Coordinates of N, CA and C in Angstrom, one line a residue:
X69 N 93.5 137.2 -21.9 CA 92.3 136.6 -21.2 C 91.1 136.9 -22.0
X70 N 90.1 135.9 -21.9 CA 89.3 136.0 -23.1 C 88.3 136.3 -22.6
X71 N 87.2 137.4 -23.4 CA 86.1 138.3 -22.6 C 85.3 136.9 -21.9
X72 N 85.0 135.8 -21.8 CA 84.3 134.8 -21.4 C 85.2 134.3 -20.1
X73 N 86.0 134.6 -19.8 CA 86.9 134.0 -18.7 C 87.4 135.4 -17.7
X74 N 86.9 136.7 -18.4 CA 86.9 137.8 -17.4 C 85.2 137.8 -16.7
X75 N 84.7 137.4 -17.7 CA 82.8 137.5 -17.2 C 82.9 136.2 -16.1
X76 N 83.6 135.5 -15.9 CA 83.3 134.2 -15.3 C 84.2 134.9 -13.8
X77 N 85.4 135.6 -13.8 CA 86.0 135.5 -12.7 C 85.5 136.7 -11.9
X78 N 85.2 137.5 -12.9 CA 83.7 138.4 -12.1 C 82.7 137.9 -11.0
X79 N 82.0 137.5 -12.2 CA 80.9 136.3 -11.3 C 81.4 135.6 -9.8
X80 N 82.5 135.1 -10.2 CA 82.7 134.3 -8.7 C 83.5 135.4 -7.7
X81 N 83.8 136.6 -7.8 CA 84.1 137.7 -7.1 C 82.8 137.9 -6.6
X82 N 81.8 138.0 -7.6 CA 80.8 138.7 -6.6 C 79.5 137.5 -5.9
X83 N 79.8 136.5 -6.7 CA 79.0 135.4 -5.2 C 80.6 135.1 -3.7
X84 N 81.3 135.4 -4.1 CA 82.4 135.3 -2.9 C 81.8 136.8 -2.1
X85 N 81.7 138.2 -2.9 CA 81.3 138.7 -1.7 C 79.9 138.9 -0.8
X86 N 79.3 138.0 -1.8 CA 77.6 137.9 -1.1 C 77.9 136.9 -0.1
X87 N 78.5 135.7 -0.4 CA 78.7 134.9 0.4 C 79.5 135.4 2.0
X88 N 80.3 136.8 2.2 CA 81.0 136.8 2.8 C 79.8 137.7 3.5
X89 N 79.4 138.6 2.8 CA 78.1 139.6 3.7 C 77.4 138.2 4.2
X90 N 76.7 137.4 3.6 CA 75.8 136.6 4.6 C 76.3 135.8 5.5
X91 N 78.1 135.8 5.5 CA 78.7 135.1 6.7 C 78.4 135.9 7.7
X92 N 78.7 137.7 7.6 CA 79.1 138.5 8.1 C 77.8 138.4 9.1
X93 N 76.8 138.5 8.3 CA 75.3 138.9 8.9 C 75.0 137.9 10.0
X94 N 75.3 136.6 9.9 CA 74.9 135.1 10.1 C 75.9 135.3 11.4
X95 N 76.9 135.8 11.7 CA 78.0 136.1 12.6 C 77.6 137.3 13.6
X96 N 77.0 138.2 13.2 CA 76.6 139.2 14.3 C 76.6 138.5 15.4
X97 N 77.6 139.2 16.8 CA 77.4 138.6 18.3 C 75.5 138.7 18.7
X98 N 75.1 137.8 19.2 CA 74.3 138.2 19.8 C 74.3 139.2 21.0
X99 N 73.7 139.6 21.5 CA 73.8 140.5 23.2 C 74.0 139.3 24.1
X100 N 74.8 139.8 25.2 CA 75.5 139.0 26.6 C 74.4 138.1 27.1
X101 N 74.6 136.8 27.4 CA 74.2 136.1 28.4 C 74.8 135.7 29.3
X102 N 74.1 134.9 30.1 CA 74.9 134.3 31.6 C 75.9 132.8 31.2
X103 N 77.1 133.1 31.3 CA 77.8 131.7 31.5 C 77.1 130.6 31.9
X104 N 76.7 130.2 33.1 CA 75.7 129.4 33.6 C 74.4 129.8 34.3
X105 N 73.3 129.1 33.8 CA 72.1 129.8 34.8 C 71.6 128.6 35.0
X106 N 71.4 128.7 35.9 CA 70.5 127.9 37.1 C 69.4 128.1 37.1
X107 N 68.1 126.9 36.8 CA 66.3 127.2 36.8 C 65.5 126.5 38.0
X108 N 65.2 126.9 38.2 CA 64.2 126.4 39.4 C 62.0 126.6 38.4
X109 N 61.5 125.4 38.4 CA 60.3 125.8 38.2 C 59.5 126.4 39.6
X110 N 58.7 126.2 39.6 CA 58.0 126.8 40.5 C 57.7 125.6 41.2
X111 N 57.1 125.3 43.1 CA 56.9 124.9 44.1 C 55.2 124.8 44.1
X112 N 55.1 124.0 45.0 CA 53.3 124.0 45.6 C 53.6 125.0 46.7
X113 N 54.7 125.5 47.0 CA 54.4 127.0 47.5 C 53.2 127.9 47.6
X114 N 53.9 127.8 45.9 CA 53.0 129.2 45.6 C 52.0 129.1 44.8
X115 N 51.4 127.8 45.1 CA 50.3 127.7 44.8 C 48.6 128.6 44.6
X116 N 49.0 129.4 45.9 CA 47.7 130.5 45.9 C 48.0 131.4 45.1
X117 N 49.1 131.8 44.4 CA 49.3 132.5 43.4 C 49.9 131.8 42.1
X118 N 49.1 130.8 41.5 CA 49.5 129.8 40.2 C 49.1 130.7 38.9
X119 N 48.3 131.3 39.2 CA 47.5 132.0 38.3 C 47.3 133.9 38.1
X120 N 47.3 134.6 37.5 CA 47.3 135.9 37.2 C 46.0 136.1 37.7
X121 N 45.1 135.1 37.3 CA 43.7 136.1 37.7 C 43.3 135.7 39.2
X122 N 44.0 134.6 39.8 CA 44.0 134.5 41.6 C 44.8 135.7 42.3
X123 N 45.7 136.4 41.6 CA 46.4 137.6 42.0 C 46.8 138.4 40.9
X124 N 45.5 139.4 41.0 CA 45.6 140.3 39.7 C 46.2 141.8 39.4
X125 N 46.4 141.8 40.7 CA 47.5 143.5 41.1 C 48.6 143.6 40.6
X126 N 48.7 144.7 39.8 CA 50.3 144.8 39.1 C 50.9 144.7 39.9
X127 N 52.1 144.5 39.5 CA 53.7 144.5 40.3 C 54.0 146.0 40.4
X128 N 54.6 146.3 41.8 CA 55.1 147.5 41.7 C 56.4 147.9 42.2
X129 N 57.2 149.4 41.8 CA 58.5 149.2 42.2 C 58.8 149.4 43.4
X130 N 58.0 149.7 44.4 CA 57.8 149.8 45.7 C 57.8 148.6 46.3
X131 N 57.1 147.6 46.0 CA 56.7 146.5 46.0 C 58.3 145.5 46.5
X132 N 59.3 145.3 45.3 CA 59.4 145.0 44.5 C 61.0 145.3 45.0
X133 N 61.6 146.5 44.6 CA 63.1 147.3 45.1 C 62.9 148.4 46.2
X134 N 61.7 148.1 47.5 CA 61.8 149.1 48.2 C 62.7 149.8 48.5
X135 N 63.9 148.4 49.3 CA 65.5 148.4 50.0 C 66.2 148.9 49.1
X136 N 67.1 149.6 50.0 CA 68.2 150.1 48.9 C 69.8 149.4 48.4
X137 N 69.3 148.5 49.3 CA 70.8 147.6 49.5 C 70.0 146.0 49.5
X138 N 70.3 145.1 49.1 CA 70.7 143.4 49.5 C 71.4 142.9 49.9
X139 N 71.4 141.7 50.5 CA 72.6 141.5 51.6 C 72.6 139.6 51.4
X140 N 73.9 139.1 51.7 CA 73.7 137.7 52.0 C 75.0 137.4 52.5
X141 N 74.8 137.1 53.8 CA 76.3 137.4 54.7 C 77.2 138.1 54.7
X142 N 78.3 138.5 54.2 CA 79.1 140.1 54.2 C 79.3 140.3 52.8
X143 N 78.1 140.2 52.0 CA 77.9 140.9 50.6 C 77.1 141.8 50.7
X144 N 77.3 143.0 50.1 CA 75.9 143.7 50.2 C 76.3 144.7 48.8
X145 N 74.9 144.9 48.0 CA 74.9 144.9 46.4 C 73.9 146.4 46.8
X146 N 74.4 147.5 46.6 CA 73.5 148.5 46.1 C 72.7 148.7 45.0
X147 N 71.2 149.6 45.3 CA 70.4 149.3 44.1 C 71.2 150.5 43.2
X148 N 70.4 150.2 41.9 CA 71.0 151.4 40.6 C 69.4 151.7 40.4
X149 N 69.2 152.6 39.2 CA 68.1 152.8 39.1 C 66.7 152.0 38.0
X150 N 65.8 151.5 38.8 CA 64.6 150.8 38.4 C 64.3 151.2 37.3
X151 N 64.2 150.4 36.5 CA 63.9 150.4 35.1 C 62.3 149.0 34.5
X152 N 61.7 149.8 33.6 CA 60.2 149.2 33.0 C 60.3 149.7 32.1
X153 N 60.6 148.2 31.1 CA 60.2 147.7 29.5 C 58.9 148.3 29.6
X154 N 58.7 149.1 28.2 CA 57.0 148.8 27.8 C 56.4 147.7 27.2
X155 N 57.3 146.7 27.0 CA 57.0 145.3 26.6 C 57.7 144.4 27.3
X156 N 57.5 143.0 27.9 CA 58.5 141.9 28.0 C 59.0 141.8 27.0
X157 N 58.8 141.5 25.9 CA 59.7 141.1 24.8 C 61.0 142.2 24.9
X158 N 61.1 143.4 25.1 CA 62.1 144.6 24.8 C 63.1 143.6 25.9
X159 N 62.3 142.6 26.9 CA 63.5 142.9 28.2 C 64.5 141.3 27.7
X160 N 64.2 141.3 26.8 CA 64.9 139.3 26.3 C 65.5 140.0 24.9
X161 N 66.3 138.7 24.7 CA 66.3 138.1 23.0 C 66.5 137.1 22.8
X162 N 66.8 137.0 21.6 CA 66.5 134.7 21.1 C 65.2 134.9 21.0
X163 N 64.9 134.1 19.9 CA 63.6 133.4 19.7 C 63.1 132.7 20.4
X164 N 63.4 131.8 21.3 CA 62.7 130.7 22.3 C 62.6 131.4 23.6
X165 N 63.2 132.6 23.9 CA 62.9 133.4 25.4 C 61.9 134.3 24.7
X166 N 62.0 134.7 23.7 CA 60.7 135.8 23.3 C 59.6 135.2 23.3
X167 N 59.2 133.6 22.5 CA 58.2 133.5 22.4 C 57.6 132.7 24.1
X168 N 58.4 132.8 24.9 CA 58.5 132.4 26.0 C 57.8 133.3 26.9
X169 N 57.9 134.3 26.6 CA 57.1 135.8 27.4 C 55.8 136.3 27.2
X170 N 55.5 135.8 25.5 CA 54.0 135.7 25.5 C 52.8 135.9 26.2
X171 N 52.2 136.8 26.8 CA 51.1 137.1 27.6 C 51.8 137.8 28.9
X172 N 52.9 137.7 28.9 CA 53.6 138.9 30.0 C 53.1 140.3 29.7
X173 N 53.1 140.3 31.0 CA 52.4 141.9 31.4 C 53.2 142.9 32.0
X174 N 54.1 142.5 32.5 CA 55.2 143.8 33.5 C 56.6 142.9 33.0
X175 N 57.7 144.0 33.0 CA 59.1 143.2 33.5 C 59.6 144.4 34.2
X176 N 59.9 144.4 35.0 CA 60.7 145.3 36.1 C 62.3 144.6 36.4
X177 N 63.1 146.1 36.1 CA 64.4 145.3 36.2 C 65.0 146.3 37.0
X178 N 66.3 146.6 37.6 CA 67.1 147.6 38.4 C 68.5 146.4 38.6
X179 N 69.6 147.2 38.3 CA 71.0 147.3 38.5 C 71.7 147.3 39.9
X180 N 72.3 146.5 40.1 CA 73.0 146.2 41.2 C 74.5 146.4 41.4
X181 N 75.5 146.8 42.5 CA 76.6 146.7 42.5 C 77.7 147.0 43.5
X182 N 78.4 146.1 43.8 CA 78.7 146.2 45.2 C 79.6 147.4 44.9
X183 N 79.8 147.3 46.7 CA 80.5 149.0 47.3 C 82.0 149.5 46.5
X184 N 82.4 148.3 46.8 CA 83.9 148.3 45.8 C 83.8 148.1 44.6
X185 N 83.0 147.9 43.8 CA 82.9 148.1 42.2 C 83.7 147.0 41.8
X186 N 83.6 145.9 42.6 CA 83.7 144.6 41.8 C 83.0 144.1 41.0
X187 N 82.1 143.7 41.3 CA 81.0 142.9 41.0 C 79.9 144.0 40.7
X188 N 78.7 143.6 39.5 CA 77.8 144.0 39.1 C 76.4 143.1 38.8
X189 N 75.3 143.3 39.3 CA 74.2 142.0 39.0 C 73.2 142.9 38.4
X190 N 72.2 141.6 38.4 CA 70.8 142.7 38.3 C 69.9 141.9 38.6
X191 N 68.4 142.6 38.6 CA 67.2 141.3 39.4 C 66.0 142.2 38.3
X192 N 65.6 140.7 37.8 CA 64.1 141.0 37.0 C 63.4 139.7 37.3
X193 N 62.1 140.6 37.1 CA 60.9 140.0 37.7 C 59.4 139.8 36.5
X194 N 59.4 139.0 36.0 CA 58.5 139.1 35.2 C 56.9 138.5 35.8
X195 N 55.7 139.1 35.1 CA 54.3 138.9 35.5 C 54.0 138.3 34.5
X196 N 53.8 136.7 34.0 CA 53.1 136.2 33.2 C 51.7 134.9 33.8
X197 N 51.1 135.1 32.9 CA 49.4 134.4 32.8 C 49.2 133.7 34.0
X198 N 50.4 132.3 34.1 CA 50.1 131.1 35.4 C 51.3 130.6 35.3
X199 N 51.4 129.9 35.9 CA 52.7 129.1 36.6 C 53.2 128.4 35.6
X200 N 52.6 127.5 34.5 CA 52.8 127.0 33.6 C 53.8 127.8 32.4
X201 N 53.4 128.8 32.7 CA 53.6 130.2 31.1 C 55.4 130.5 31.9
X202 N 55.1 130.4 33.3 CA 55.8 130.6 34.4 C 57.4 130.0 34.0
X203 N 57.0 128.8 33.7 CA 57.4 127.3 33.7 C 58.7 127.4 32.6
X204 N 57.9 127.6 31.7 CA 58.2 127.8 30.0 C 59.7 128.8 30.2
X205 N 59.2 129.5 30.8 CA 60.2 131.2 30.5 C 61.4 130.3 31.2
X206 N 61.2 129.8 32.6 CA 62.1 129.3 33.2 C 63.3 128.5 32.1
X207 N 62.7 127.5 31.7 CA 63.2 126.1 30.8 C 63.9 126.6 30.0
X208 N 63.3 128.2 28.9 CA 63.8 128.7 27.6 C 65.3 129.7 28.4
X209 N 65.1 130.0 29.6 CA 66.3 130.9 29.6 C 67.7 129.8 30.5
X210 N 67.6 128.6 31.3 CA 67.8 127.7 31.7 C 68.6 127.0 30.7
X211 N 67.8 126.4 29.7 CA 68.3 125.3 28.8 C 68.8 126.2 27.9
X212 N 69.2 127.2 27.9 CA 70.2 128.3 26.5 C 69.7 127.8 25.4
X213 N 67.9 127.9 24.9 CA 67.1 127.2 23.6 C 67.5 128.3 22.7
X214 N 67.9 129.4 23.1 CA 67.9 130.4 22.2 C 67.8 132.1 23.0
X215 N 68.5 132.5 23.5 CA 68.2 134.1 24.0 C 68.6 133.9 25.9
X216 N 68.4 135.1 26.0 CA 68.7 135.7 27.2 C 67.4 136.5 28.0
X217 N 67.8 136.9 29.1 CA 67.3 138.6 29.4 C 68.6 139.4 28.6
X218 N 67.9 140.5 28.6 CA 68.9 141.7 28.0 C 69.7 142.3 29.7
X219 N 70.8 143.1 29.4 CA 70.9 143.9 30.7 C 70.4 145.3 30.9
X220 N 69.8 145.3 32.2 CA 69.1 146.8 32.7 C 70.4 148.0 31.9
X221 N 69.4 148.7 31.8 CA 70.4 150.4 31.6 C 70.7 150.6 33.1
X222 N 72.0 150.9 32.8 CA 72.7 151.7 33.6 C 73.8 150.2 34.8
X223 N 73.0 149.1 34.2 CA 74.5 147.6 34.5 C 75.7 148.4 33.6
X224 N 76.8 148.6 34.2 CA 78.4 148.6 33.6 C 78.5 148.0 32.3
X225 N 79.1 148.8 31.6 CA 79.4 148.2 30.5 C 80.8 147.1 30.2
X226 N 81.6 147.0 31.8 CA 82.2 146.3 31.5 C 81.9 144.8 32.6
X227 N 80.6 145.0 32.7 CA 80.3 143.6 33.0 C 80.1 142.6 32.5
X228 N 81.2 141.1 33.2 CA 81.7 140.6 32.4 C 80.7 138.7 31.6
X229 N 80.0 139.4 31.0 CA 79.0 138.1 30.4 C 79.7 136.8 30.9
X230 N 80.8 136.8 30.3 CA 81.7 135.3 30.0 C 81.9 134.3 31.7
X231 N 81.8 135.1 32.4 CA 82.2 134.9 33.6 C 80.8 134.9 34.7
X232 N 79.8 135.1 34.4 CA 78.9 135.6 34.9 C 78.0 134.3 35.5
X233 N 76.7 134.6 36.4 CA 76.8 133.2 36.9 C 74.9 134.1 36.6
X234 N 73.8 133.4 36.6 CA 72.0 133.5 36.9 C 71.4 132.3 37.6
X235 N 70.3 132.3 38.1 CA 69.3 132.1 38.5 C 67.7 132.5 37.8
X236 N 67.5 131.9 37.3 CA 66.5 131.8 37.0 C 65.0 130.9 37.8
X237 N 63.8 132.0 38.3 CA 63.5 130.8 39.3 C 61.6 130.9 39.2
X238 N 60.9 130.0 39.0 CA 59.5 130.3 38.6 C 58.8 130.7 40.1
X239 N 58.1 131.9 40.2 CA 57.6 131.6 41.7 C 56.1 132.0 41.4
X240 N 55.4 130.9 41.5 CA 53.7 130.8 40.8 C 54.0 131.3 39.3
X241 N 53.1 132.7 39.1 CA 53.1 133.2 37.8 C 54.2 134.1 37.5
X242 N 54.7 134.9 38.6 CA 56.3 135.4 38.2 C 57.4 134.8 38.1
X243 N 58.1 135.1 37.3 CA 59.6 134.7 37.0 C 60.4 135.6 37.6
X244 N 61.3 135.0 38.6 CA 62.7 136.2 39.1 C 64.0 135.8 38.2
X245 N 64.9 136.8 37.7 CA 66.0 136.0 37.4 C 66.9 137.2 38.3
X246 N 67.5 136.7 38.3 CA 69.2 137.3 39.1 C 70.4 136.9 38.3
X247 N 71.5 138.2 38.0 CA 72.2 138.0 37.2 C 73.5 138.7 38.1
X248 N 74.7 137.8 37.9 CA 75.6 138.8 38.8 C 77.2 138.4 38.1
X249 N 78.0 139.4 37.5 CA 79.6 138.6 37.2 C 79.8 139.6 37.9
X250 N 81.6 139.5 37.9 CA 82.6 140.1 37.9 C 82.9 141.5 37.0
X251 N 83.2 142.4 37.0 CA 83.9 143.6 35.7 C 84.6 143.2 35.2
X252 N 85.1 143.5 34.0 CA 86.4 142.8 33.4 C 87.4 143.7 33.5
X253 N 88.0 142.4 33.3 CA 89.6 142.8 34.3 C 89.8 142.8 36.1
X254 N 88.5 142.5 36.3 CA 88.5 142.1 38.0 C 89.4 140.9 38.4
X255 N 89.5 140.5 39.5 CA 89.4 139.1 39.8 C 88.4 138.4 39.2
X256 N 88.4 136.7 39.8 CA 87.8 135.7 39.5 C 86.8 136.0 41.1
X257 N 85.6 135.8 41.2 CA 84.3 135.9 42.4 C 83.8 135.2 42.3
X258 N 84.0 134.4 43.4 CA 82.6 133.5 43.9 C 81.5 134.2 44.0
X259 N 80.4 133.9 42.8 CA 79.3 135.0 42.7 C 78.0 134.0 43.5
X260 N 78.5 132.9 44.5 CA 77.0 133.1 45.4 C 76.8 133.6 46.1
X261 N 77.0 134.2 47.0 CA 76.3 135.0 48.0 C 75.8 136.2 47.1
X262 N 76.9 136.7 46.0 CA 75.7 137.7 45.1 C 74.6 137.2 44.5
X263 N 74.9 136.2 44.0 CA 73.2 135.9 43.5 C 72.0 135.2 44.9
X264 N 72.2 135.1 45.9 CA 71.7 134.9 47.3 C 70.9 136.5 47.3
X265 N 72.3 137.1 47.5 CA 71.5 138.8 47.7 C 70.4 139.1 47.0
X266 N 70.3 138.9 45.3 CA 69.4 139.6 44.5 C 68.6 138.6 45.1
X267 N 68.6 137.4 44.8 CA 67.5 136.4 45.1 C 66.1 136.6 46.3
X268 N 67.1 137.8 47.4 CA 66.0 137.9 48.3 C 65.0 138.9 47.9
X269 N 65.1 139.3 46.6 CA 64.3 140.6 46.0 C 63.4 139.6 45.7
X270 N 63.0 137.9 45.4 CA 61.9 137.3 44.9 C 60.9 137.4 46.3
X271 N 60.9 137.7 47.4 CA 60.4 138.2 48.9 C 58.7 138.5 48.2
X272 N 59.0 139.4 47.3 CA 58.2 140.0 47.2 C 56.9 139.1 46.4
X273 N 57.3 137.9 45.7 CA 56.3 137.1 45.2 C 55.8 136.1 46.8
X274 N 56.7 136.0 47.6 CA 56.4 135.4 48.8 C 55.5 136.0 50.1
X275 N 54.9 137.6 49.8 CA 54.6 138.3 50.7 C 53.1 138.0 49.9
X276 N 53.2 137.8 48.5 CA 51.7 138.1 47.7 C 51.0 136.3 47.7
X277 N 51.6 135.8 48.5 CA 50.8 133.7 48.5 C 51.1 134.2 50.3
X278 N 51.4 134.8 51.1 CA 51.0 135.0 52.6 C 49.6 135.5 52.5
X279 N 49.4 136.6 51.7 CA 48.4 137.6 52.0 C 47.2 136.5 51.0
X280 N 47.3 135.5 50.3 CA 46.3 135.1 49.3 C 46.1 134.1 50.5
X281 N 46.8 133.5 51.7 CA 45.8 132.5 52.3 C 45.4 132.7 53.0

């Protein structure tokens, strides 16, 4: 073999293994999202609260996960423990849900999970600008443009993404999402009434457009 035909088979060894590191890189799983999510924009509801500066009081976890349980007919989902990103962005990923959070101020999240340790959910609640900003977050986590929410610490690690069912729902300037599958290796679950249950945690954007009129 001639030194000019060992320099050449070199060479294409080593763009074969650049090429295989940038497949490798380009392949990283992203983190879990929801099988299907469901968006709802926001209503003339909640219109007395369209805006951050018509209701300017943080969100709190009192507020928010008083109850220790949710319920929606004979489901009932215990809380886990309340958790606050020091950023919205910490609580997503994807590029089109990050830049989607933009001027968010709170994300409050907490872990859910029924008595039998079937099923595992979780409910976050984001504080952004107005209903419009509202809007956005909805559409970007809805239409899968790019990213997810992340899951709360202390959701199971064998809860099961692939199977999993969200809600995503604009109510004035907050966003609620509700996330709920199965464990893996569970059965197959009809996960509405679980996402019904988290759903009634959005109460709390409904108590703050009672008190605005």
């Amino acid at each position: 073999m001639s030194r000019r035909t060992i320099v050449i088979a070199v060479s294409a060894v080593c763009l074969l293994a650049v090429a295989a590191g940038l497949l490798a890189w380009f392949l990283v799983d992203d983190p879990p999202g929801a099988a299907v999510v469901r968006g709802d924009r926001t209503s003339a509801v909640y219109a007395p609260i369209a805006a951050r500066a018509q209701d300017p009081a943080p969100l709190t976890v009192a507020e928010v996960f008083a109850a220790g349980q949710v319920r929606s007919g004979k489901v009932v989902m215990n809380r886990g423990e309340t958790d606050l990103p020091g950023e919205c962005a910490e609580a997503v990923w994807g590029d089109a849900v990050t830049a989607a959070v933009t001027g968010c101020t709170q994300a409050l999240r907490t872990g859910y999970d029924t008595p039998d340790g079937r099923v595992a959910g979780q409910f976050m609640i984001f504080n952004l600008a107005d209903a419009a900003a509202a809007d956005r977050l909805v559409d970007a986590l809805a239409g899968r443009a790019g990213g997810f929410v992340r899951l709360a610490p202390g959701v199971p690690g064998d809860f099961d993404a692939a199977r999993s069912r969200a809600h995503a729902r604009a109510l004035g300037h907050f966003v609620a999402v509700s996330w709920a599958a199965p464990l893996t290796g569970g059965p197959d679950t009809d996960l509405t009434r679980h996402l019904l249950a988290l759903d009634t945690l959005g109460r709390a954007a409904t108590a703050r457009v009672v008190r605005a009129t």
